[in-house]
PDB file of C-alpha atoms in Angstrom:
ATOM      1  CA  MET A   1       0.000   0.000   0.000  1.00  0.00           C
ATOM      2  CA  THR A   2       2.879   2.366   0.841  1.00  0.00           C
ATOM      3  CA  ARG A   3       4.380   1.796  -2.614  1.00  0.00           C
ATOM      4  CA  ILE A   4       1.055   2.652  -4.283  1.00  0.00           C
ATOM      5  CA  TYR A   5       0.827   5.973  -2.383  1.00  0.00           C
ATOM      6  CA  ALA A   6       4.412   6.815  -3.296  1.00  0.00           C
ATOM      7  CA  LEU A   7       3.735   6.050  -6.966  1.00  0.00           C
ATOM      8  CA  LEU A   8       0.631   8.285  -6.973  1.00  0.00           C
ATOM      9  CA  ILE A   9       2.586  11.184  -5.446  1.00  0.00           C
ATOM     10  CA  MET A  10       5.291  10.881  -8.120  1.00  0.00           C
ATOM     11  CA  VAL A  11       2.697  10.880 -10.927  1.00  0.00           C
ATOM     12  CA  LEU A  12       0.991  13.992  -9.533  1.00  0.00           C
ATOM     13  CA  PHE A  13       4.364  15.747  -9.234  1.00  0.00           C
ATOM     14  CA  PHE A  14       5.301  15.166 -12.888  1.00  0.00           C
ATOM     15  CA  VAL A  15       1.844  16.217 -14.125  1.00  0.00           C
ATOM     16  CA  SER A  16       2.009  19.511 -12.206  1.00  0.00           C
ATOM     17  CA  CYS A  17       5.475  20.282 -13.584  1.00  0.00           C
ATOM     18  CA  ASN A  18       4.228  20.014 -17.151  1.00  0.00           C
ATOM     19  CA  THR A  19       1.081  22.076 -16.639  1.00  0.00           C
ATOM     20  CA  LYS A  20       0.711  24.812 -19.239  1.00  0.00           C
ATOM     21  CA  LYS A  21      -0.302  28.334 -18.331  1.00  0.00           C
ATOM     22  CA  SER A  22      -2.273  30.716 -20.561  1.00  0.00           C
ATOM     23  CA  VAL A  23      -0.712  34.176 -20.831  1.00  0.00           C
ATOM     24  CA  ILE A  24      -0.970  37.264 -22.990  1.00  0.00           C
ATOM     25  CA  GLN A  25       2.087  38.278 -24.938  1.00  0.00           C
ATOM     26  CA  THR A  26       3.103  41.243 -27.020  1.00  0.00           C
ATOM     27  CA  THR A  27       4.423  40.477 -30.472  1.00  0.00           C
ATOM     28  CA  ARG A  28       7.101  42.579 -32.154  1.00  0.00           C
ATOM     29  CA  ASN A  29       4.511  44.870 -33.705  1.00  0.00           C
ATOM     30  CA  GLY A  30       2.854  45.359 -30.332  1.00  0.00           C
ATOM     31  CA  SER A  31      -0.162  43.100 -30.818  1.00  0.00           C
ATOM     32  CA  TYR A  32      -1.598  40.906 -28.097  1.00  0.00           C
ATOM     33  CA  SER A  33      -2.041  37.215 -28.728  1.00  0.00           C
ATOM     34  CA  SER A  34      -3.095  34.370 -26.474  1.00  0.00           C
ATOM     35  CA  VAL A  35      -0.485  31.611 -26.244  1.00  0.00           C
ATOM     36  CA  SER A  36       0.236  28.540 -24.181  1.00  0.00           C
ATOM     37  CA  GLN A  37       3.543  28.715 -22.378  1.00  0.00           C
ATOM     38  CA  ASN A  38       5.299  25.979 -20.437  1.00  0.00           C
ATOM     39  CA  LYS A  39       6.323  27.266 -17.019  1.00  0.00           C
ATOM     40  CA  ASN A  40       9.780  25.733 -17.404  1.00  0.00           C
ATOM     41  CA  ASN A  41      10.314  26.805 -21.009  1.00  0.00           C
ATOM     42  CA  SER A  42      13.015  29.478 -20.833  1.00  0.00           C
ATOM     43  CA  SER A  43      13.494  29.584 -24.627  1.00  0.00           C
ATOM     44  CA  ASN A  44      10.347  31.684 -25.157  1.00  0.00           C
ATOM     45  CA  LYS A  45      11.676  35.262 -25.051  1.00  0.00           C
ATOM     46  CA  SER A  46       8.451  37.050 -26.017  1.00  0.00           C
ATOM     47  CA  GLN A  47       7.530  39.843 -23.640  1.00  0.00           C
ATOM     48  CA  THR A  48       4.543  38.813 -21.580  1.00  0.00           C
ATOM     49  CA  ILE A  49       1.867  41.148 -20.258  1.00  0.00           C
ATOM     50  CA  GLU A  50      -0.284  39.981 -17.407  1.00  0.00           C
ATOM     51  CA  ALA A  51      -4.008  40.217 -18.042  1.00  0.00           C
ATOM     52  CA  SER A  52      -5.508  43.155 -16.163  1.00  0.00           C
ATOM     53  CA  PRO A  53      -7.048  41.976 -12.901  1.00  0.00           C
ATOM     54  CA  ARG A  54     -10.713  42.684 -12.382  1.00  0.00           C
ATOM     55  CA  VAL A  55     -11.129  45.941 -10.525  1.00  0.00           C
ATOM     56  CA  LYS A  56     -14.322  46.849  -8.744  1.00  0.00           C
ATOM     57  CA  VAL A  57     -15.644  50.053 -10.289  1.00  0.00           C
ATOM     58  CA  THR A  58     -16.580  52.376  -7.462  1.00  0.00           C
ATOM     59  CA  ASN A  59     -17.921  55.898  -7.390  1.00  0.00           C
ATOM     60  CA  GLU A  60     -14.577  57.032  -5.980  1.00  0.00           C
ATOM     61  CA  LEU A  61     -12.674  55.434  -8.870  1.00  0.00           C
ATOM     62  CA  ILE A  62     -14.863  57.243 -11.421  1.00  0.00           C
ATOM     63  CA  LEU A  63     -14.541  60.597  -9.649  1.00  0.00           C
ATOM     64  CA  ASN A  64     -10.754  60.195  -9.523  1.00  0.00           C
ATOM     65  CA  TYR A  65     -10.694  59.480 -13.263  1.00  0.00           C
ATOM     66  CA  ILE A  66     -12.735  62.613 -13.971  1.00  0.00           C
ATOM     67  CA  GLU A  67     -10.479  64.729 -11.772  1.00  0.00           C
ATOM     68  CA  LYS A  68      -7.378  63.343 -13.476  1.00  0.00           C
ATOM     69  CA  TYR A  69      -8.484  64.060 -17.048  1.00  0.00           C
ATOM     70  CA  LYS A  70     -10.869  67.030 -16.798  1.00  0.00           C
ATOM     71  CA  ASP A  71      -8.132  69.527 -17.681  1.00  0.00           C
ATOM     72  CA  VAL A  72      -7.107  67.747 -20.881  1.00  0.00           C
ATOM     73  CA  ALA A  73     -10.808  67.413 -21.781  1.00  0.00           C
ATOM     74  CA  GLN A  74     -11.298  71.156 -21.392  1.00  0.00           C
ATOM     75  CA  SER A  75      -8.136  71.793 -23.390  1.00  0.00           C
ATOM     76  CA  ASN A  76      -9.547  69.686 -26.232  1.00  0.00           C
ATOM     77  CA  MET A  77     -12.747  71.694 -26.060  1.00  0.00           C
ATOM     78  CA  MET A  78     -10.866  74.979 -26.303  1.00  0.00           C
ATOM     79  CA  ASN A  79      -8.626  73.796 -29.129  1.00  0.00           C
ATOM     80  CA  TYR A  80     -10.959  71.606 -31.163  1.00  0.00           C
ATOM     81  CA  GLY A  81     -14.520  72.461 -30.149  1.00  0.00           C
ATOM     82  CA  ILE A  82     -15.402  69.029 -28.736  1.00  0.00           C
ATOM     83  CA  PRO A  83     -17.467  69.431 -25.534  1.00  0.00           C
ATOM     84  CA  ALA A  84     -15.462  68.427 -22.466  1.00  0.00           C
ATOM     85  CA  SER A  85     -18.506  66.501 -21.228  1.00  0.00           C
ATOM     86  CA  ILE A  86     -18.402  64.359 -24.372  1.00  0.00           C
ATOM     87  CA  VAL A  87     -14.641  63.832 -24.111  1.00  0.00           C
ATOM     88  CA  LEU A  88     -14.899  62.703 -20.485  1.00  0.00           C
ATOM     89  CA  GLY A  89     -18.066  60.678 -21.033  1.00  0.00           C
ATOM     90  CA  GLN A  90     -16.610  58.808 -23.998  1.00  0.00           C
ATOM     91  CA  ALA A  91     -13.337  58.230 -22.177  1.00  0.00           C
ATOM     92  CA  LEU A  92     -15.176  56.745 -19.197  1.00  0.00           C
ATOM     93  CA  LEU A  93     -17.319  54.494 -21.378  1.00  0.00           C
ATOM     94  CA  GLU A  94     -14.630  53.348 -23.788  1.00  0.00           C
ATOM     95  CA  SER A  95     -11.935  52.773 -21.155  1.00  0.00           C
ATOM     96  CA  GLY A  96     -14.173  50.871 -18.756  1.00  0.00           C
ATOM     97  CA  TYR A  97     -13.726  53.755 -16.301  1.00  0.00           C
ATOM     98  CA  GLY A  98      -9.975  53.548 -16.771  1.00  0.00           C
ATOM     99  CA  VAL A  99      -9.524  49.878 -15.886  1.00  0.00           C
ATOM    100  CA  SER A 100     -10.063  48.010 -19.171  1.00  0.00           C
ATOM    101  CA  SER A 101      -7.207  45.910 -20.552  1.00  0.00           C
ATOM    102  CA  LEU A 102      -7.018  48.095 -23.661  1.00  0.00           C
ATOM    103  CA  CYS A 103      -6.753  51.220 -21.526  1.00  0.00           C
ATOM    104  CA  ILE A 104      -4.171  49.858 -19.095  1.00  0.00           C
ATOM    105  CA  GLN A 105      -1.989  47.986 -21.577  1.00  0.00           C
ATOM    106  CA  ALA A 106      -2.216  50.316 -24.585  1.00  0.00           C
ATOM    107  CA  ASN A 107      -3.192  53.697 -23.066  1.00  0.00           C
ATOM    108  CA  ASN A 108      -6.152  53.649 -25.468  1.00  0.00           C
ATOM    109  CA  HIS A 109      -8.939  55.482 -23.633  1.00  0.00           C
ATOM    110  CA  PHE A 110     -11.351  55.825 -26.566  1.00  0.00           C
ATOM    111  CA  GLY A 111     -11.341  52.413 -28.220  1.00  0.00           C
ATOM    112  CA  ILE A 112      -9.991  53.867 -31.468  1.00  0.00           C
ATOM    113  CA  LYS A 113      -9.089  51.176 -33.973  1.00  0.00           C
ATOM    114  CA  CYS A 114      -6.116  51.333 -36.327  1.00  0.00           C
ATOM    115  CA  HIS A 115      -7.882  52.089 -39.625  1.00  0.00           C
ATOM    116  CA  ASN A 116      -5.834  52.486 -42.794  1.00  0.00           C
ATOM    117  CA  ASP A 117      -4.061  55.725 -41.869  1.00  0.00           C
ATOM    118  CA  TRP A 118      -2.437  54.536 -38.616  1.00  0.00           C
ATOM    119  CA  LEU A 119       1.257  53.637 -38.716  1.00  0.00           C
ATOM    120  CA  GLY A 120       1.961  53.868 -34.999  1.00  0.00           C
ATOM    121  CA  GLU A 121       2.121  50.970 -32.537  1.00  0.00           C
ATOM    122  CA  SER A 122      -0.908  48.728 -32.344  1.00  0.00           C
ATOM    123  CA  VAL A 123      -2.400  45.889 -30.325  1.00  0.00           C
ATOM    124  CA  ARG A 124      -4.786  43.057 -31.120  1.00  0.00           C
ATOM    125  CA  TYR A 125      -7.957  42.966 -29.078  1.00  0.00           C
ATOM    126  CA  ASP A 126     -11.265  41.102 -29.316  1.00  0.00           C
ATOM    127  CA  ASP A 127     -14.094  43.564 -29.937  1.00  0.00           C
ATOM    128  CA  ASP A 128     -16.813  43.306 -32.606  1.00  0.00           C
ATOM    129  CA  SER A 129     -14.581  40.648 -34.172  1.00  0.00           C
ATOM    130  CA  ALA A 130     -11.709  38.582 -32.812  1.00  0.00           C
ATOM    131  CA  GLY A 131      -8.211  40.058 -32.916  1.00  0.00           C
ATOM    132  CA  GLU A 132      -9.090  43.549 -34.140  1.00  0.00           C
ATOM    133  CA  CYS A 133      -6.345  46.143 -34.489  1.00  0.00           C
ATOM    134  CA  PHE A 134      -6.375  49.010 -31.976  1.00  0.00           C
ATOM    135  CA  ARG A 135      -4.048  51.967 -31.602  1.00  0.00           C
ATOM    136  CA  LYS A 136      -1.455  51.978 -28.838  1.00  0.00           C
ATOM    137  CA  TYR A 137      -0.093  55.146 -27.216  1.00  0.00           C
ATOM    138  CA  ASN A 138       2.913  55.934 -25.050  1.00  0.00           C
ATOM    139  CA  ASP A 139       0.904  58.245 -22.804  1.00  0.00           C
ATOM    140  CA  PRO A 140      -2.822  58.626 -22.003  1.00  0.00           C
ATOM    141  CA  LYS A 141      -2.695  62.270 -23.113  1.00  0.00           C
ATOM    142  CA  ASP A 142      -1.692  61.080 -26.594  1.00  0.00           C
ATOM    143  CA  SER A 143      -4.927  59.088 -26.669  1.00  0.00           C
ATOM    144  CA  PHE A 144      -6.979  62.175 -25.773  1.00  0.00           C
ATOM    145  CA  GLN A 145      -5.247  64.220 -28.452  1.00  0.00           C
ATOM    146  CA  ASP A 146      -5.694  61.500 -31.061  1.00  0.00           C
ATOM    147  CA  HIS A 147      -9.392  61.370 -30.185  1.00  0.00           C
ATOM    148  CA  ALA A 148      -9.606  65.054 -31.123  1.00  0.00           C
ATOM    149  CA  PHE A 149      -7.667  64.452 -34.352  1.00  0.00           C
ATOM    150  CA  PHE A 150      -9.896  61.486 -35.136  1.00  0.00           C
ATOM    151  CA  LEU A 151     -13.131  63.472 -34.862  1.00  0.00           C
ATOM    152  CA  THR A 152     -11.877  66.604 -36.610  1.00  0.00           C
ATOM    153  CA  SER A 153     -10.280  64.806 -39.549  1.00  0.00           C
ATOM    154  CA  ARG A 154     -13.276  62.745 -40.677  1.00  0.00           C
ATOM    155  CA  SER A 155     -16.084  64.334 -42.642  1.00  0.00           C
ATOM    156  CA  ARG A 156     -18.771  62.132 -41.126  1.00  0.00           C
ATOM    157  CA  TYR A 157     -18.390  64.023 -37.838  1.00  0.00           C
ATOM    158  CA  SER A 158     -18.329  67.517 -39.363  1.00  0.00           C
ATOM    159  CA  SER A 159     -22.008  68.264 -38.612  1.00  0.00           C
ATOM    160  CA  LEU A 160     -21.363  67.835 -34.879  1.00  0.00           C
ATOM    161  CA  PHE A 161     -19.171  70.925 -34.810  1.00  0.00           C
ATOM    162  CA  LYS A 162     -22.130  73.057 -35.860  1.00  0.00           C
ATOM    163  CA  LEU A 163     -24.006  72.194 -32.652  1.00  0.00           C
ATOM    164  CA  ASP A 164     -24.149  74.498 -29.650  1.00  0.00           C
ATOM    165  CA  TYR A 165     -21.249  73.893 -27.292  1.00  0.00           C
ATOM    166  CA  LYS A 166     -23.705  72.895 -24.531  1.00  0.00           C
ATOM    167  CA  ASP A 167     -25.585  70.378 -26.672  1.00  0.00           C
ATOM    168  CA  TYR A 168     -24.024  67.195 -25.300  1.00  0.00           C
ATOM    169  CA  LYS A 169     -27.203  65.259 -26.123  1.00  0.00           C
ATOM    170  CA  GLY A 170     -26.904  66.213 -29.778  1.00  0.00           C
ATOM    171  CA  TRP A 171     -23.259  65.152 -29.745  1.00  0.00           C
ATOM    172  CA  ALA A 172     -24.057  61.815 -28.106  1.00  0.00           C
ATOM    173  CA  LYS A 173     -26.719  60.983 -30.689  1.00  0.00           C
ATOM    174  CA  GLY A 174     -24.608  62.316 -33.560  1.00  0.00           C
ATOM    175  CA  LEU A 175     -21.611  60.173 -32.643  1.00  0.00           C
ATOM    176  CA  LYS A 176     -23.749  57.042 -32.840  1.00  0.00           C
ATOM    177  CA  GLU A 177     -25.332  58.120 -36.134  1.00  0.00           C
ATOM    178  CA  ALA A 178     -21.885  58.826 -37.594  1.00  0.00           C
ATOM    179  CA  GLY A 179     -20.735  55.314 -36.725  1.00  0.00           C
ATOM    180  CA  TYR A 180     -18.439  55.898 -33.750  1.00  0.00           C
ATOM    181  CA  ALA A 181     -20.053  53.019 -31.839  1.00  0.00           C
ATOM    182  CA  THR A 182     -22.167  50.008 -32.791  1.00  0.00           C
ATOM    183  CA  ASP A 183     -24.050  49.771 -29.485  1.00  0.00           C
ATOM    184  CA  PRO A 184     -27.619  51.052 -30.110  1.00  0.00           C
ATOM    185  CA  GLN A 185     -27.724  52.241 -26.492  1.00  0.00           C
ATOM    186  CA  TYR A 186     -24.501  54.258 -26.833  1.00  0.00           C
ATOM    187  CA  PRO A 187     -26.180  57.720 -26.761  1.00  0.00           C
ATOM    188  CA  THR A 188     -28.311  56.766 -23.754  1.00  0.00           C
ATOM    189  CA  LYS A 189     -25.309  55.460 -21.820  1.00  0.00           C
ATOM    190  CA  LEU A 190     -23.220  58.501 -22.696  1.00  0.00           C
ATOM    191  CA  ILE A 191     -25.926  60.998 -21.729  1.00  0.00           C
ATOM    192  CA  SER A 192     -26.616  59.092 -18.507  1.00  0.00           C
ATOM    193  CA  LEU A 193     -22.945  59.287 -17.496  1.00  0.00           C
ATOM    194  CA  ILE A 194     -22.731  62.985 -18.309  1.00  0.00           C
ATOM    195  CA  GLU A 195     -25.796  63.796 -16.229  1.00  0.00           C
ATOM    196  CA  ARG A 196     -25.037  61.473 -13.333  1.00  0.00           C
ATOM    197  CA  TYR A 197     -21.575  62.945 -12.813  1.00  0.00           C
ATOM    198  CA  GLU A 198     -22.503  66.445 -14.009  1.00  0.00           C
ATOM    199  CA  LEU A 199     -19.801  66.396 -16.659  1.00  0.00           C
ATOM    200  CA  TYR A 200     -21.579  69.256 -18.430  1.00  0.00           C
ATOM    201  CA  LYS A 201     -20.168  71.615 -15.796  1.00  0.00           C
ATOM    202  CA  TYR A 202     -16.787  71.257 -17.523  1.00  0.00           C
ATOM    203  CA  ASP A 203     -18.193  72.572 -20.807  1.00  0.00           C
ATOM    204  CA  ILE A 204     -16.748  76.054 -21.100  1.00  0.00           C
ATOM    205  CA  TYR A 205     -17.792  78.818 -23.458  1.00  0.00           C
ATOM    206  CA  ILE A 206     -15.941  78.853 -26.755  1.00  0.00           C
ATOM    207  CA  ASN A 207     -16.064  81.448 -29.477  1.00  0.00           C
ATOM    208  CA  LYS A 208     -16.735  79.609 -32.709  1.00  0.00           C
ATOM    209  CA  LYS A 209     -14.725  82.210 -34.595  1.00  0.00           C
ATOM    210  CA  ASP A 210     -11.654  81.122 -32.638  1.00  0.00           C
ATOM    211  CA  ILE A 211     -12.126  77.451 -33.492  1.00  0.00           C
ATOM    212  CA  VAL A 212     -11.069  76.138 -36.876  1.00  0.00           C
ATOM    213  CA  ARG A 213     -13.873  73.746 -37.741  1.00  0.00           C
ATOM    214  CA  TYR A 214     -13.347  70.668 -39.792  1.00  0.00           C
ATOM    215  CA  ALA A 215     -16.394  71.652 -41.839  1.00  0.00           C
ATOM    216  CA  ASN A 216     -14.504  74.726 -43.078  1.00  0.00           C
ATOM    217  CA  ASN A 217     -11.297  72.911 -43.982  1.00  0.00           C
ATOM    218  CA  ARG A 218     -10.285  72.601 -47.618  1.00  0.00           C
ATOM    219  CA  ILE A 219     -10.744  68.832 -47.800  1.00  0.00           C
ATOM    220  CA  SER A 220     -11.782  67.021 -50.945  1.00  0.00           C
ATOM    221  CA  ASN A 221     -11.074  63.826 -52.823  1.00  0.00           C
ATOM    222  CA  GLU A 222      -7.878  65.446 -54.078  1.00  0.00           C
ATOM    223  CA  THR A 223      -6.581  66.030 -50.552  1.00  0.00           C
ATOM    224  CA  GLU A 224      -3.019  64.829 -50.043  1.00  0.00           C
ATOM    225  CA  ARG A 225      -1.882  63.500 -46.690  1.00  0.00           C
ATOM    226  CA  TYR A 226       1.360  62.697 -44.938  1.00  0.00           C
ATOM    227  CA  VAL A 227       1.640  60.180 -42.097  1.00  0.00           C
ATOM    228  CA  VAL A 228       3.837  61.389 -39.249  1.00  0.00           C
ATOM    229  CA  SER A 229       6.953  59.298 -38.601  1.00  0.00           C
ATOM    230  CA  LYS A 230       9.433  59.285 -35.730  1.00  0.00           C
ATOM    231  CA  GLY A 231      11.428  62.521 -35.646  1.00  0.00           C
ATOM    232  CA  ASP A 232       8.918  64.560 -37.664  1.00  0.00           C
ATOM    233  CA  THR A 233       7.895  68.044 -36.565  1.00  0.00           C
ATOM    234  CA  LEU A 234       5.478  70.518 -38.074  1.00  0.00           C
ATOM    235  CA  TYR A 235       8.478  72.556 -39.148  1.00  0.00           C
ATOM    236  CA  SER A 236      10.199  69.649 -40.927  1.00  0.00           C
ATOM    237  CA  ILE A 237       6.952  68.701 -42.684  1.00  0.00           C
ATOM    238  CA  SER A 238       6.375  72.311 -43.733  1.00  0.00           C
ATOM    239  CA  LYS A 239       9.852  72.450 -45.267  1.00  0.00           C
ATOM    240  CA  LYS A 240       9.454  69.099 -46.980  1.00  0.00           C
ATOM    241  CA  TYR A 241       6.209  70.076 -48.697  1.00  0.00           C
ATOM    242  CA  ASN A 242       6.828  73.816 -48.962  1.00  0.00           C
ATOM    243  CA  ILE A 243       3.795  74.829 -46.932  1.00  0.00           C
ATOM    244  CA  PRO A 244       3.856  77.307 -44.003  1.00  0.00           C
ATOM    245  CA  VAL A 245       3.541  75.859 -40.509  1.00  0.00           C
ATOM    246  CA  GLU A 246       0.526  78.051 -39.783  1.00  0.00           C
ATOM    247  CA  GLU A 247      -1.211  76.739 -42.894  1.00  0.00           C
ATOM    248  CA  LEU A 248      -0.537  73.151 -41.788  1.00  0.00           C
ATOM    249  CA  LYS A 249      -2.000  73.917 -38.384  1.00  0.00           C
ATOM    250  CA  LYS A 250      -5.069  75.533 -39.908  1.00  0.00           C
ATOM    251  CA  LEU A 251      -5.715  72.642 -42.298  1.00  0.00           C
ATOM    252  CA  ASN A 252      -5.412  70.071 -39.526  1.00  0.00           C
ATOM    253  CA  ASN A 253      -7.095  71.863 -36.609  1.00  0.00           C
ATOM    254  CA  ILE A 254      -3.797  71.911 -34.705  1.00  0.00           C
ATOM    255  CA  PHE A 255      -3.566  74.655 -32.106  1.00  0.00           C
ATOM    256  CA  ASP A 256      -0.116  73.949 -30.716  1.00  0.00           C
ATOM    257  CA  ASN A 257       2.967  72.271 -32.166  1.00  0.00           C
ATOM    258  CA  SER A 258       2.137  68.743 -30.999  1.00  0.00           C
ATOM    259  CA  ILE A 259       1.848  65.902 -33.501  1.00  0.00           C
ATOM    260  CA  SER A 260       1.901  62.141 -32.935  1.00  0.00           C
ATOM    261  CA  ILE A 261       3.547  59.249 -34.750  1.00  0.00           C
ATOM    262  CA  GLY A 262       0.984  57.685 -37.071  1.00  0.00           C
ATOM    263  CA  GLN A 263      -1.083  60.871 -37.317  1.00  0.00           C
ATOM    264  CA  SER A 264      -2.370  61.663 -40.803  1.00  0.00           C
ATOM    265  CA  ILE A 265      -1.541  65.267 -41.737  1.00  0.00           C
ATOM    266  CA  ILE A 266      -3.259  67.132 -44.566  1.00  0.00           C
ATOM    267  CA  ILE A 267      -0.585  68.749 -46.728  1.00  0.00           C
ATOM    268  CA  LYS A 268      -2.645  69.990 -49.669  1.00  0.00           C
TER     269      LYS A 268
END
């Protein structure tokens, strides 16, 4: 009987040593993929990223998120005409209140996918379909800025910029109609968040004459674009294409000198 017990213990030991563990890894191009990795396999040199632990979403967590990003939301409103309430509401919804895997691991607070004009880092994430390509940012503020670029550089959102700056309900409904989200309840959820946390109080008066609207940009089928690469500046792009920096800023709704890798810049 003693021998039988000893044999069983040895079998259990060897089985546990060979148990495989599911992890998430980042590939060279930054995409996430699910793999099986042997605990004792030291030859696998892929960088691994632990799946984000489930975090209980509390009222305090949401209020802290709002406090952390309200200034950048108001800055986007001043520079691009997007209501701060919409910026914060979308960020809360799309980032899972700041604790989603996409938000934590890729600094993507708005669920913006790669699309054809993105040449920056990217990650793979299951959304409407399995393994979809999403943009990855070095800093959360880059995500907020790219959100502004995204809305101001696509004609399907141009009608939103004609709304009153306090009309967050019109913006919420318009975003859904323009195809930002597939969830039919998206406007309701967005409006509910804005009203529950009084995000509309961050909507500050803007003079439309001081905001360069996308609707007024010279954009047509003949528009030429340049995708920002590492080391590019507005000045270097202006020299390369013989166009004044101020003209570049006007065409692209840029109000400072910040540009991001992968950003699509109108040059003509």
